[in-house]
Amino acid sequence: MRIELAVNGIECVGDVEGRTLLSGFLRDGLGLTGTHVGCDTSQCGACVVHVDGVAVKSCTMFALEADGCSVETIEGQAAADGTLNAIQQAFQDHHGLQCGFCTPGMVMSAAALLKENPEPTEAEVRAYLEGNLCRCTGYHNIVRAILAASGQDVSAIAAE
Amino acid sequence: MPKDSGIGASSKRREDVRFLSGTGNYTDDINRPGQAYVHFLRSDVAHGRLGAVDTTAAAAMPGVVRIFTGADFEGVGSIPCGWQVTDRFGEPMQEPTHPVLAQGKVRHVGDPIAAVVAETYEQARDAAEAIEVEIEELPAVVDMKAALADGATKVHEDLTSNLCYDWGFIEDNRDSVDAAIKGAAHVTVLDLVNQRMVANPMEPRVAVGDYDRGTGDHTLYTTSQNPHVIRLLMGAFVLGIPEHKLRVVAPDVGGGFGTKIFHYAEEAFCTFAAKAVNRPVKWTSSRSEAFMSDAHGRDHVTRIELALDADNNFVAIRTDTLANMGAYLSTFAPSVPSYLHGTLMAGNYKTPNIYVNVRAVFTNTVPVDAYRGAGRPEATFQLERVIDKAARELGVDPIALRRQNFVTEFPYATPVAVEYDTGDYNATMDKLEQIADLAGFPERRKASEAKGKLRGLGVNCYIEACGLAPSNLAGQLGARAGLYESATVRVNATGGLVVMTGSHSHGQGHETAFPQVVAEMIGIPEDMIEIVHGDTAKVPMGMGTYGSRSLAVGGSAIVRATEKIINKAKKIAAHLLEAAEADIELKEGAFSVAGTDKSVAWGDVTLAAYVPHNYPLDDIEPGLEETAFYDPANFTYPAGAYGCEVEVDPETGKVTIERFSAADDFGNIVNPMIVSGQVHGGIGQGIGQALLEHCVYDEDGQLLSASYMDYAMPRADDVPFYAVDHSCATPCTHNPLGVKGCGEAGAIGSPPAVVNAVIDALQSGGKDVTHIDMPLSPARVWAALNG
């Protein structure tokens, strides 16, 4: 079945099965392999993208359901010249990633959080990340990075 | 002033740019032209005799290329085990065969029976459902004690029993330890379970097999921590492919924690099938498959006895452990409960008599192997728990009891066969008392009690052995591999360097940290140095990344190779400067003649090496490329003190981690930011083990925790910010960087701190609870409070 959607501002056309997940379409159909799949029960959050501005686990949605939508993925977050956006840069500055596998989902969830709550508390960040698993960082530096990306001073939180 | 580059600088990670922009290259991102997809039909029973496997209907399904069963692997080798343990009677362990696809029997839920290769993944999966399998179900062996009982069903009928080995360490000390315990003033006994865990790197395993008929070359792309080990094991023992015709590539690896060390059947299958169907064959594990096919971790049942004299000095330790091997022997499984566990039983303490007995047991469960810490967390947990219990029984302060028994003089030869080269356990305990503000605990407890909560403090120490390992020693202990590491440093004509290392990052930031070392040695910017790893076609034979060995062993190989580069470059510089080689100094990227202002830049020397017009061709060859293999003289011994404060809700049994502090001695530090991150991650996993995670089988061998619906992974709101410190540094005495390794410490040191804290909280509430087995779920804590 034919779908048309905008991905990172680019109009795309795809031919998908009814059962094709949006995550699979992005990865295999469009070659946008930055969106990762870490589970099959919609719990790890590595596949979070934005659909019409809302954070969605792209493995919980059929590609067909994205027909006519505007989708943003991790590949569309940096500037055209490759300059990282504020959240991405904060993740690098504060060592908010190690293996990098959960990172695309973390960045996309963080962007959604800061859109609805521009200056979250630590507890609000932790609660919001309930649907994003990371096995490497113990979450310490992810939470710091998101607080820093929101413009808050994190220097009092032990870094090293 | 913190440095801004080189050793000791918190250089930002260069690999982050691609990971943050979605341009990393993980194995599942690799697609080969014309590739087919494989789906494995896996056993849904724990133990059964395999009858007919009828693939007729499935083979006729759309898109099916070929279906493989165990019969297709007659004559193909067994998945090998890389470590042979000798039991306490001098006999080799029992070692079963492990076919790529099940032959004759299935032995755990998830054991692969057939493999469907099809045009698409969905078609492979659809066709697998149409395969008809006859299985005569047999009684499942799940509980380890039952597995060892007389008349127990055997997992492997060709073995004499379900006992893999009965190991005593050190066997000659068995009687003297018994005597020491008999004569002791006090003996504390603790029975505990170190529960089965699943490593759960966020990236599931993937394998892509590729074969070129024109050249006869095989390539395997795989999610591995050690591609050369896979090449050797799979090539030599399973498929009979010589190493020069087999390339193994592990690109960006999305976490491992041990579970991506091992050689798995799916890797051998994809490599084999690619040749058989003459197309690339790709397998991507689902998370549910990962739970039933990735090697699991821990799963020990232990009794530990700690004997003390009348002055509370430790006089003896005796342990008796059952260790689950699962249905087959995974690559390094036999070494984990034996040499990676027994050798650490002395901990940070001078106990003169120690005896460790471990019986390794086959059961109808997924194989168990190394998981972050591998044997050392199990040793640390039982030791630090029994010390806390002893302190309570004796009415003494648990920190004071530890300090009284610390090893304080180095080198220290333990009664369990290792020699600690250096350390200062009082220093890390002092540091912990400071960063954890232990003095403020009574006030914080009062505040918790005012809210109706119980508050507890748990403190413990740990020591571990990293930097695996002196090859000759490992060989004596049964390793079937060397444990050196390799590095090639290639200097280009214009001065940039490529460092090819046998270590392989799966999140540790090698691409950033290793250049810091080389930049420091030569005095050039870090961005002149590039790291190449994870590809057997590019990198000299190396042993990979596990056991916190990459900097201590791999980094040392890089130092040795760089030293050779510098020595040769000095000869070239001496020629260019018309000076004696002995007078040449290298500083900040320039060679100068001592005591003069004559100098030549790094780039001039590297150019001369490749454009040798004015060059000492009679003395040295052109070019500037050197290789070193570094085999360590000893293990390294990171150590530290950890502290945890918990609140327990007496109404629900829910435990909340309020504070967690870690004071570690990792020796010298190359990148403090990365080191802290490693400790954070280890603590997160340790808290996960202590409070949340548990891989559970029912009595029929059904895996009950086979997804994130049932296996509780730690989430952001399960953990606090951690206070970590690694300023107490006693540099390793035997490697050139003085480093010890930091990758596993957090996971080793944290579980006992959490459990000690919860027991302390319950005791403060007047409940005489001495132990609760992990995970300390609300149900278990509530039951202990109300029992």
PDB file of N, CA, C and O in Angstrom, chain B residues 77-110:
ATOM      1  N   GLY B  77      31.308 -28.625  13.254  1.00  0.00           N
ATOM      2  CA  GLY B  77      31.805 -28.688  14.618  1.00  0.00           C
ATOM      3  C   GLY B  77      30.794 -28.217  15.653  1.00  0.00           C
ATOM      4  O   GLY B  77      29.764 -27.626  15.341  1.00  0.00           O
ATOM      5  N   SER B  78      31.132 -28.494  16.893  1.00  0.00           N
ATOM      6  CA  SER B  78      30.340 -28.065  18.042  1.00  0.00           C
ATOM      7  C   SER B  78      30.741 -26.643  18.415  1.00  0.00           C
ATOM      8  O   SER B  78      31.900 -26.257  18.262  1.00  0.00           O
ATOM      9  N   ILE B  79      29.775 -25.873  18.922  1.00  0.00           N
ATOM     10  CA  ILE B  79      30.110 -24.534  19.434  1.00  0.00           C
ATOM     11  C   ILE B  79      31.074 -24.758  20.607  1.00  0.00           C
ATOM     12  O   ILE B  79      30.716 -25.420  21.589  1.00  0.00           O
ATOM     13  N   PRO B  80      32.299 -24.240  20.528  1.00  0.00           N
ATOM     14  CA  PRO B  80      33.314 -24.651  21.509  1.00  0.00           C
ATOM     15  C   PRO B  80      33.264 -23.851  22.808  1.00  0.00           C
ATOM     16  O   PRO B  80      32.721 -22.751  22.869  1.00  0.00           O
ATOM     17  N   CYS B  81      33.863 -24.447  23.814  1.00  0.00           N
ATOM     18  CA  CYS B  81      34.054 -23.747  25.090  1.00  0.00           C
ATOM     19  C   CYS B  81      35.536 -23.355  25.186  1.00  0.00           C
ATOM     20  O   CYS B  81      36.415 -24.147  24.843  1.00  0.00           O
ATOM     21  N   GLY B  82      35.798 -22.154  25.656  1.00  0.00           N
ATOM     22  CA  GLY B  82      37.160 -21.625  25.640  1.00  0.00           C
ATOM     23  C   GLY B  82      37.934 -21.791  26.928  1.00  0.00           C
ATOM     24  O   GLY B  82      39.029 -21.225  27.073  1.00  0.00           O
ATOM     25  N   TRP B  83      37.380 -22.512  27.897  1.00  0.00           N
ATOM     26  CA  TRP B  83      38.087 -22.647  29.168  1.00  0.00           C
ATOM     27  C   TRP B  83      37.802 -24.015  29.769  1.00  0.00           C
ATOM     28  O   TRP B  83      36.646 -24.371  29.948  1.00  0.00           O
ATOM     29  N   GLN B  84      38.841 -24.765  30.062  1.00  0.00           N
ATOM     30  CA  GLN B  84      38.655 -26.078  30.681  1.00  0.00           C
ATOM     31  C   GLN B  84      39.080 -26.030  32.139  1.00  0.00           C
ATOM     32  O   GLN B  84      40.249 -25.796  32.446  1.00  0.00           O
ATOM     33  N   VAL B  85      38.147 -26.239  33.018  1.00  0.00           N
ATOM     34  CA  VAL B  85      38.448 -26.272  34.448  1.00  0.00           C
ATOM     35  C   VAL B  85      38.756 -27.714  34.865  1.00  0.00           C
ATOM     36  O   VAL B  85      38.080 -28.650  34.430  1.00  0.00           O
ATOM     37  N   THR B  86      39.774 -27.865  35.685  1.00  0.00           N
ATOM     38  CA  THR B  86      40.108 -29.167  36.244  1.00  0.00           C
ATOM     39  C   THR B  86      39.498 -29.264  37.636  1.00  0.00           C
ATOM     40  O   THR B  86      39.625 -28.331  38.438  1.00  0.00           O
ATOM     41  N   ASP B  87      38.836 -30.350  37.927  1.00  0.00           N
ATOM     42  CA  ASP B  87      38.108 -30.435  39.198  1.00  0.00           C
ATOM     43  C   ASP B  87      39.060 -30.760  40.367  1.00  0.00           C
ATOM     44  O   ASP B  87      40.267 -30.908  40.178  1.00  0.00           O
ATOM     45  N   ARG B  88      38.506 -30.852  41.557  1.00  0.00           N
ATOM     46  CA  ARG B  88      39.374 -30.982  42.726  1.00  0.00           C
ATOM     47  C   ARG B  88      39.987 -32.370  42.872  1.00  0.00           C
ATOM     48  O   ARG B  88      40.813 -32.597  43.746  1.00  0.00           O
ATOM     49  N   PHE B  89      39.584 -33.268  41.971  1.00  0.00           N
ATOM     50  CA  PHE B  89      40.195 -34.602  41.969  1.00  0.00           C
ATOM     51  C   PHE B  89      41.189 -34.739  40.819  1.00  0.00           C
ATOM     52  O   PHE B  89      41.669 -35.830  40.531  1.00  0.00           O
ATOM     53  N   GLY B  90      41.448 -33.613  40.129  1.00  0.00           N
ATOM     54  CA  GLY B  90      42.420 -33.630  39.042  1.00  0.00           C
ATOM     55  C   GLY B  90      41.853 -34.038  37.705  1.00  0.00           C
ATOM     56  O   GLY B  90      42.600 -34.222  36.734  1.00  0.00           O
ATOM     57  N   GLU B  91      40.533 -34.160  37.623  1.00  0.00           N
ATOM     58  CA  GLU B  91      39.901 -34.587  36.372  1.00  0.00           C
ATOM     59  C   GLU B  91      39.373 -33.378  35.608  1.00  0.00           C
ATOM     60  O   GLU B  91      38.943 -32.396  36.218  1.00  0.00           O
ATOM     61  N   PRO B  92      39.368 -33.462  34.271  1.00  0.00           N
ATOM     62  CA  PRO B  92      38.780 -32.355  33.505  1.00  0.00           C
ATOM     63  C   PRO B  92      37.276 -32.289  33.699  1.00  0.00           C
ATOM     64  O   PRO B  92      36.633 -33.308  33.967  1.00  0.00           O
ATOM     65  N   MET B  93      36.736 -31.085  33.572  1.00  0.00           N
ATOM     66  CA  MET B  93      35.281 -30.901  33.663  1.00  0.00           C
ATOM     67  C   MET B  93      34.567 -31.732  32.597  1.00  0.00           C
ATOM     68  O   MET B  93      35.167 -32.126  31.601  1.00  0.00           O
ATOM     69  N   GLN B  94      33.294 -31.979  32.811  1.00  0.00           N
ATOM     70  CA  GLN B  94      32.477 -32.622  31.775  1.00  0.00           C
ATOM     71  C   GLN B  94      32.064 -31.570  30.760  1.00  0.00           C
ATOM     72  O   GLN B  94      31.580 -30.497  31.129  1.00  0.00           O
ATOM     73  N   GLU B  95      32.249 -31.899  29.506  1.00  0.00           N
ATOM     74  CA  GLU B  95      32.063 -30.898  28.448  1.00  0.00           C
ATOM     75  C   GLU B  95      31.165 -31.465  27.363  1.00  0.00           C
ATOM     76  O   GLU B  95      31.591 -32.303  26.563  1.00  0.00           O
ATOM     77  N   PRO B  96      29.913 -31.020  27.291  1.00  0.00           N
ATOM     78  CA  PRO B  96      28.993 -31.564  26.293  1.00  0.00           C
ATOM     79  C   PRO B  96      29.208 -30.933  24.925  1.00  0.00           C
ATOM     80  O   PRO B  96      29.800 -29.858  24.817  1.00  0.00           O
ATOM     81  N   THR B  97      28.719 -31.585  23.898  1.00  0.00           N
ATOM     82  CA  THR B  97      28.721 -30.966  22.579  1.00  0.00           C
ATOM     83  C   THR B  97      27.555 -29.979  22.497  1.00  0.00           C
ATOM     84  O   THR B  97      26.570 -30.074  23.228  1.00  0.00           O
ATOM     85  N   HIS B  98      27.692 -29.014  21.581  1.00  0.00           N
ATOM     86  CA  HIS B  98      26.693 -27.952  21.440  1.00  0.00           C
ATOM     87  C   HIS B  98      26.499 -27.694  19.950  1.00  0.00           C
ATOM     88  O   HIS B  98      27.234 -26.919  19.347  1.00  0.00           O
ATOM     89  N   PRO B  99      25.520 -28.381  19.345  1.00  0.00           N
ATOM     90  CA  PRO B  99      25.334 -28.225  17.901  1.00  0.00           C
ATOM     91  C   PRO B  99      24.776 -26.845  17.540  1.00  0.00           C
ATOM     92  O   PRO B  99      24.122 -26.204  18.366  1.00  0.00           O
ATOM     93  N   VAL B 100      25.030 -26.438  16.303  1.00  0.00           N
ATOM     94  CA  VAL B 100      24.524 -25.132  15.838  1.00  0.00           C
ATOM     95  C   VAL B 100      22.998 -25.133  15.853  1.00  0.00           C
ATOM     96  O   VAL B 100      22.363 -24.194  16.333  1.00  0.00           O
ATOM     97  N   LEU B 101      22.398 -26.185  15.295  1.00  0.00           N
ATOM     98  CA  LEU B 101      20.949 -26.399  15.420  1.00  0.00           C
ATOM     99  C   LEU B 101      20.753 -27.732  16.134  1.00  0.00           C
ATOM    100  O   LEU B 101      21.533 -28.664  15.951  1.00  0.00           O
ATOM    101  N   ALA B 102      19.700 -27.821  16.941  1.00  0.00           N
ATOM    102  CA  ALA B 102      19.512 -28.965  17.828  1.00  0.00           C
ATOM    103  C   ALA B 102      19.568 -30.288  17.061  1.00  0.00           C
ATOM    104  O   ALA B 102      19.017 -30.406  15.960  1.00  0.00           O
ATOM    105  N   GLN B 103      20.236 -31.254  17.657  1.00  0.00           N
ATOM    106  CA  GLN B 103      20.320 -32.597  17.079  1.00  0.00           C
ATOM    107  C   GLN B 103      19.921 -33.604  18.155  1.00  0.00           C
ATOM    108  O   GLN B 103      20.578 -33.702  19.178  1.00  0.00           O
ATOM    109  N   GLY B 104      18.828 -34.301  17.928  1.00  0.00           N
ATOM    110  CA  GLY B 104      18.424 -35.361  18.852  1.00  0.00           C
ATOM    111  C   GLY B 104      17.589 -34.871  20.018  1.00  0.00           C
ATOM    112  O   GLY B 104      16.589 -35.469  20.356  1.00  0.00           O
ATOM    113  N   LYS B 105      18.019 -33.784  20.643  1.00  0.00           N
ATOM    114  CA  LYS B 105      17.294 -33.270  21.809  1.00  0.00           C
ATOM    115  C   LYS B 105      17.260 -31.741  21.782  1.00  0.00           C
ATOM    116  O   LYS B 105      18.165 -31.116  21.212  1.00  0.00           O
ATOM    117  N   VAL B 106      16.266 -31.178  22.425  1.00  0.00           N
ATOM    118  CA  VAL B 106      16.297 -29.753  22.754  1.00  0.00           C
ATOM    119  C   VAL B 106      16.533 -29.661  24.256  1.00  0.00           C
ATOM    120  O   VAL B 106      16.032 -30.487  25.027  1.00  0.00           O
ATOM    121  N   ARG B 107      17.312 -28.659  24.664  1.00  0.00           N
ATOM    122  CA  ARG B 107      17.744 -28.636  26.064  1.00  0.00           C
ATOM    123  C   ARG B 107      17.416 -27.354  26.817  1.00  0.00           C
ATOM    124  O   ARG B 107      17.740 -27.220  27.989  1.00  0.00           O
ATOM    125  N   HIS B 108      16.839 -26.389  26.146  1.00  0.00           N
ATOM    126  CA  HIS B 108      16.298 -25.234  26.882  1.00  0.00           C
ATOM    127  C   HIS B 108      15.288 -24.522  26.004  1.00  0.00           C
ATOM    128  O   HIS B 108      15.320 -24.651  24.771  1.00  0.00           O
ATOM    129  N   VAL B 109      14.389 -23.799  26.633  1.00  0.00           N
ATOM    130  CA  VAL B 109      13.463 -22.969  25.868  1.00  0.00           C
ATOM    131  C   VAL B 109      14.308 -21.949  25.106  1.00  0.00           C
ATOM    132  O   VAL B 109      15.105 -21.231  25.695  1.00  0.00           O
ATOM    133  N   GLY B 110      14.157 -21.972  23.782  1.00  0.00           N
ATOM    134  CA  GLY B 110      14.965 -21.085  22.953  1.00  0.00           C
ATOM    135  C   GLY B 110      16.031 -21.813  22.151  1.00  0.00           C
ATOM    136  O   GLY B 110      16.642 -21.233  21.259  1.00  0.00           O
TER     137      GLY B 110
END
